């Protein structure tokens, strides 16, 4: 469903991505690992249409979207769970969940969200500002699920969270996969990536330096980053 070929990205004269090619199939969870500054966030921003200084091709659901504006990519079914979570602090949990537009018939109902994330049901009237890191991350993921996105781009969803919350996020990713959506998981936590992803790309200095299946990734887990 996502096919990226020879992607190059620049910040002014400085090139951040050098010919990156990655693909994510339907019902596939793919991780992208790499150290700080490797280019992970730049790649996600290129995919969703927030970084426009690019060359190469991004195809999504058999359409070339390389020059397609971000809002149209979102409407076509690209969902983004951003690393800073992007919660609207002045809105309640429920208002944050009601905001996203529905883009497909896979969109999760409020009932389903509250069943999957009981903590959000308990905190439904709480303002976004008062949520813990784990609650914010749950809300960010739930908001993407509310749209019915066909592809979820998740930027460091496990960062800074307690193991029990990380495990819950893993369960949700498996549920999304079982429903046939694709997931591109940006993740420096290789242990977590190994528990949820089918395949892994390793990004270094703007280049994909390794593509590994999950058994190989597990074998080399300790030496990868
Ligand atoms: P992190 O895990 O720290 O977020 P990352 O793998 O996501 O790192 P990027 O943030 O994509 O890496 O950065 C890739 C390269 O692009 C780095 O060399 C970085 O210095 C550069 N870069 C990122 N943002 C900008 C910017 N706004 N202007 C100039 N250079 C930038």
Tab-separated table of C-alpha atoms and ligand atoms in Angstrom:
chain	number	residue	atom	x	y	z
A	1	UNK	CA	0.000	0.000	0.000
A	2	UNK	CA	2.985	2.297	0.544
A	3	UNK	CA	5.857	2.212	-1.886
A	4	UNK	CA	8.684	4.708	-1.554
A	5	UNK	CA	11.388	4.719	-4.217
A	6	UNK	CA	14.663	6.618	-4.291
A	7	UNK	CA	13.517	9.315	-1.868
A	8	UNK	CA	15.867	12.240	-1.345
A	9	UNK	CA	15.117	15.108	1.044
A	10	UNK	CA	16.839	18.385	1.677
A	11	UNK	CA	16.877	21.166	4.246
A	12	UNK	CA	18.175	23.988	2.061
A	13	UNK	CA	21.510	22.754	0.705
A	14	UNK	CA	21.835	19.962	3.297
A	15	UNK	CA	20.656	16.550	2.100
A	16	UNK	CA	18.980	14.486	4.861
A	17	UNK	CA	17.759	11.437	2.868
A	18	UNK	CA	19.762	9.730	0.131
A	19	UNK	CA	17.748	7.416	-2.109
A	20	UNK	CA	15.515	5.784	0.505
A	21	UNK	CA	13.275	2.955	-0.729
A	22	UNK	CA	10.797	1.289	1.629
A	23	UNK	CA	7.493	-0.505	1.280
A	24	UNK	CA	4.641	-1.446	3.574
A	25	UNK	CA	1.990	-3.952	2.518
A	26	UNK	CA	-1.593	-4.338	3.709
A	27	UNK	CA	-1.727	-5.922	7.142
A	28	UNK	CA	2.013	-5.508	7.503
A	29	UNK	CA	3.860	-3.853	10.384
A	30	UNK	CA	7.243	-2.507	9.359
A	31	UNK	CA	9.686	-0.836	11.702
A	32	UNK	CA	12.214	1.822	10.855
A	33	UNK	CA	15.044	2.026	13.339
A	34	UNK	CA	17.977	4.396	13.442
A	35	UNK	CA	19.956	6.594	15.779
A	36	UNK	CA	19.181	10.229	16.522
A	37	UNK	CA	19.670	12.291	13.378
A	38	UNK	CA	19.468	9.279	11.026
A	39	UNK	CA	16.518	10.849	9.184
A	40	UNK	CA	13.510	8.933	10.594
A	41	UNK	CA	11.338	11.965	11.312
A	42	UNK	CA	12.315	13.554	8.003
A	43	UNK	CA	11.148	10.406	6.190
A	44	UNK	CA	7.783	10.418	7.975
A	45	UNK	CA	7.320	14.108	7.214
A	46	UNK	CA	8.029	13.417	3.528
A	47	UNK	CA	5.499	10.571	3.504
A	48	UNK	CA	2.653	12.584	4.972
A	49	UNK	CA	3.383	15.678	2.904
A	50	UNK	CA	4.873	18.008	5.506
A	51	UNK	CA	8.301	18.145	3.915
A	52	UNK	CA	8.215	19.235	0.290
A	53	UNK	CA	11.873	19.581	-0.625
A	54	UNK	CA	12.051	16.040	-2.038
A	55	UNK	CA	12.961	13.943	-5.059
A	56	UNK	CA	11.946	10.369	-5.746
A	57	UNK	CA	8.511	8.774	-5.580
A	58	UNK	CA	5.941	8.093	-2.860
A	59	UNK	CA	3.090	5.834	-3.975
A	60	UNK	CA	0.122	5.182	-1.699
A	61	UNK	CA	-2.705	2.799	-2.624
A	62	UNK	CA	-1.410	2.673	-6.219
A	63	UNK	CA	-1.368	6.448	-6.650
A	64	UNK	CA	1.646	8.713	-6.943
A	65	UNK	CA	1.235	11.129	-4.007
A	66	UNK	CA	4.737	12.628	-4.095
A	67	UNK	CA	3.318	16.104	-4.808
A	68	UNK	CA	-0.072	15.606	-3.145
A	69	UNK	CA	-0.841	18.067	-0.319
A	70	UNK	CA	-0.845	16.689	3.238
A	71	UNK	CA	-4.602	17.114	3.774
A	72	UNK	CA	-5.360	15.042	0.670
A	73	UNK	CA	-2.995	12.278	1.780
A	74	UNK	CA	-4.760	12.239	5.143
A	75	UNK	CA	-8.120	12.014	3.409
A	76	UNK	CA	-6.815	9.168	1.232
A	77	UNK	CA	-6.089	7.194	4.405
A	78	UNK	CA	-2.656	8.102	5.723
A	79	UNK	CA	-2.787	8.456	9.486
A	80	UNK	CA	-0.052	10.028	11.539
A	81	UNK	CA	0.683	9.452	15.210
A	82	UNK	CA	3.200	12.205	15.737
A	83	UNK	CA	6.078	11.990	18.202
A	84	UNK	CA	4.942	15.049	20.184
A	85	UNK	CA	1.424	13.498	20.205
A	86	UNK	CA	-0.240	16.711	19.019
A	87	UNK	CA	-3.016	16.682	21.615
A	88	UNK	CA	-5.179	19.809	21.689
A	89	UNK	CA	-4.539	20.965	25.236
A	90	UNK	CA	-7.607	23.200	25.461
A	91	UNK	CA	-9.981	20.382	24.444
A	92	UNK	CA	-11.132	17.464	26.561
A	93	UNK	CA	-10.187	13.880	25.749
A	94	UNK	CA	-13.618	13.355	24.196
A	95	UNK	CA	-13.411	16.525	22.113
A	96	UNK	CA	-9.972	15.443	20.853
A	97	UNK	CA	-11.529	12.125	19.818
A	98	UNK	CA	-14.513	13.736	18.093
A	99	UNK	CA	-12.386	16.068	15.987
A	100	UNK	CA	-10.739	13.827	13.345
A	101	UNK	CA	-12.654	13.436	10.085
A	102	UNK	CA	-13.647	9.907	9.079
A	103	UNK	CA	-11.762	8.791	5.967
A	104	UNK	CA	-12.873	5.170	5.583
A	105	UNK	CA	-15.428	2.681	6.832
A	106	UNK	CA	-12.756	1.254	9.123
A	107	UNK	CA	-13.089	4.302	11.382
A	108	UNK	CA	-13.367	3.279	15.017
A	109	UNK	CA	-16.536	4.331	16.842
A	110	UNK	CA	-16.293	6.113	20.194
A	111	UNK	CA	-17.598	2.939	21.868
A	112	UNK	CA	-14.826	0.868	20.343
A	113	UNK	CA	-12.177	3.409	21.348
A	114	UNK	CA	-13.425	3.490	24.935
A	115	UNK	CA	-13.538	-0.292	25.066
A	116	UNK	CA	-9.970	-0.590	23.760
A	117	UNK	CA	-8.649	2.277	25.914
A	118	UNK	CA	-10.621	2.224	29.186
A	119	UNK	CA	-8.348	4.910	30.601
A	120	UNK	CA	-9.641	7.347	27.966
A	121	UNK	CA	-13.228	6.560	28.958
A	122	UNK	CA	-12.418	7.317	32.587
A	123	UNK	CA	-10.674	10.554	31.579
A	124	UNK	CA	-13.152	11.593	28.853
A	125	UNK	CA	-13.972	14.961	30.431
A	126	UNK	CA	-10.384	15.770	31.382
A	127	UNK	CA	-8.619	18.565	29.506
A	128	UNK	CA	-5.723	17.482	27.260
A	129	UNK	CA	-3.270	19.356	29.491
A	130	UNK	CA	-3.869	17.079	32.471
A	131	UNK	CA	-3.037	13.758	30.803
A	132	UNK	CA	0.011	11.682	31.683
A	133	UNK	CA	2.483	10.748	28.925
A	134	UNK	CA	0.919	7.306	28.548
A	135	UNK	CA	-2.616	8.718	28.368
A	136	UNK	CA	-1.517	11.247	25.755
A	137	UNK	CA	0.013	8.492	23.645
A	138	UNK	CA	-3.171	6.404	23.894
A	139	UNK	CA	-5.184	9.453	22.841
A	140	UNK	CA	-2.874	10.156	19.898
A	141	UNK	CA	-3.247	6.567	18.662
A	142	UNK	CA	-6.993	6.508	19.305
A	143	UNK	CA	-7.411	9.703	17.318
A	144	UNK	CA	-5.701	8.127	14.291
A	145	UNK	CA	-7.932	5.044	14.631
A	146	UNK	CA	-11.018	7.269	14.741
A	147	UNK	CA	-10.256	8.355	11.150
A	148	UNK	CA	-10.117	4.780	9.825
A	149	UNK	CA	-6.634	5.344	8.383
A	150	UNK	CA	-5.434	2.526	6.104
A	151	UNK	CA	-1.801	3.206	6.920
A	152	UNK	CA	-0.580	4.347	10.325
A	153	UNK	CA	2.725	6.160	10.529
A	154	UNK	CA	3.752	6.039	14.164
A	155	UNK	CA	6.673	8.160	15.318
A	156	UNK	CA	8.279	6.703	18.476
A	157	UNK	CA	5.026	5.601	20.177
A	158	UNK	CA	6.829	3.828	23.036
A	159	UNK	CA	9.165	6.691	23.935
A	160	UNK	CA	9.273	7.471	27.652
A	161	UNK	CA	6.369	5.180	28.564
A	162	UNK	CA	6.000	2.553	31.293
A	163	UNK	CA	6.342	-1.091	30.158
A	164	UNK	CA	2.663	-1.810	30.809
A	165	UNK	CA	1.622	1.059	28.505
A	166	UNK	CA	4.113	-0.060	25.838
A	167	UNK	CA	2.657	-3.572	25.992
A	168	UNK	CA	-0.856	-2.151	25.503
A	169	UNK	CA	0.304	-0.157	22.478
A	170	UNK	CA	1.765	-3.392	21.077
A	171	UNK	CA	-1.629	-5.092	21.429
A	172	UNK	CA	-3.349	-2.222	19.625
A	173	UNK	CA	-0.822	-2.390	16.765
A	174	UNK	CA	-1.515	-6.120	16.397
A	175	UNK	CA	-5.261	-5.379	16.277
A	176	UNK	CA	-4.740	-2.732	13.581
A	177	UNK	CA	-2.658	-5.212	11.583
A	178	UNK	CA	-5.290	-7.943	11.927
A	179	UNK	CA	-7.855	-5.504	10.478
A	180	UNK	CA	-5.686	-5.224	7.343
A	181	UNK	CA	-4.143	-1.784	7.847
A	182	UNK	CA	-0.436	-1.174	7.348
A	183	UNK	CA	1.815	0.287	10.026
A	184	UNK	CA	5.151	2.027	9.638
A	185	UNK	CA	6.622	2.184	13.097
A	186	UNK	CA	9.488	4.583	13.736
A	187	UNK	CA	11.146	3.075	16.761
A	188	UNK	CA	14.461	3.220	18.591
A	189	UNK	CA	13.239	0.674	21.135
A	190	UNK	CA	14.380	-2.422	19.228
A	191	UNK	CA	12.929	-4.807	21.826
A	192	UNK	CA	9.472	-3.337	21.288
A	193	UNK	CA	9.913	-3.276	17.486
A	194	UNK	CA	10.834	-6.977	17.571
A	195	UNK	CA	7.589	-7.853	19.367
A	196	UNK	CA	5.264	-6.166	16.859
A	197	UNK	CA	6.908	-5.777	13.433
A	198	UNK	CA	7.122	-8.270	10.564
A	199	UNK	CA	10.064	-6.568	8.874
A	200	UNK	CA	12.612	-3.924	9.789
A	201	UNK	CA	14.595	-1.239	8.026
A	202	UNK	CA	17.695	0.247	9.542
A	203	UNK	CA	18.344	3.881	8.615
A	204	UNK	CA	21.758	5.459	9.051
A	205	UNK	CA	22.835	8.898	7.876
A	206	UNK	CA	19.852	9.146	5.554
A	207	UNK	CA	20.321	5.742	3.920
A	208	UNK	CA	18.664	2.358	4.405
A	209	UNK	CA	21.635	0.211	5.376
A	210	UNK	CA	19.809	-3.017	6.306
A	211	UNK	CA	16.471	-4.698	5.619
A	212	UNK	CA	15.802	-7.544	8.025
A	213	UNK	CA	13.048	-10.055	8.626
A	214	UNK	CA	11.961	-10.350	12.235
A	215	UNK	CA	13.963	-13.480	13.090
A	216	UNK	CA	17.201	-11.920	11.823
A	217	UNK	CA	16.335	-8.665	13.618
A	218	UNK	CA	15.809	-10.546	16.882
A	219	UNK	CA	19.113	-12.370	16.459
A	220	UNK	CA	20.996	-9.121	16.011
A	221	UNK	CA	18.880	-6.976	18.350
A	222	UNK	CA	21.759	-6.073	20.679
A	223	UNK	CA	24.137	-4.824	17.982
A	224	UNK	CA	21.752	-2.856	15.750
A	225	UNK	CA	21.688	0.656	17.232
B	1	LIG	P1	15.633	11.933	16.097
B	1	LIG	O1	15.447	10.535	16.530
B	1	LIG	O2	16.632	12.690	16.919
B	1	LIG	O3	14.350	12.684	15.864
B	1	LIG	P2	15.776	11.417	13.274
B	1	LIG	O4	16.331	10.093	12.865
B	1	LIG	O5	14.317	11.584	13.262
B	1	LIG	O6	16.369	11.839	14.653
B	1	LIG	P3	15.813	13.754	11.615
B	1	LIG	O7	15.219	14.628	12.656
B	1	LIG	O8	14.972	13.344	10.474
B	1	LIG	O9	16.448	12.454	12.281
B	1	LIG	O10	17.133	14.468	11.061
B	1	LIG	C1	17.863	14.002	9.917
B	1	LIG	C2	18.933	15.024	9.515
B	1	LIG	O11	18.298	16.203	9.059
B	1	LIG	C3	19.847	15.423	10.670
B	1	LIG	O12	21.145	15.580	10.159
B	1	LIG	C4	19.286	16.746	11.121
B	1	LIG	O13	20.305	17.571	11.639
B	1	LIG	C5	18.735	17.324	9.827
B	1	LIG	N1	17.569	18.199	10.083
B	1	LIG	C6	16.415	17.842	10.683
B	1	LIG	N2	15.565	18.883	10.759
B	1	LIG	C7	16.198	19.922	10.187
B	1	LIG	C8	15.863	21.298	9.946
B	1	LIG	N3	14.672	21.781	10.294
B	1	LIG	N4	16.786	22.072	9.341
B	1	LIG	C9	17.993	21.575	8.974
B	1	LIG	N5	18.376	20.303	9.163
B	1	LIG	C10	17.498	19.484	9.759
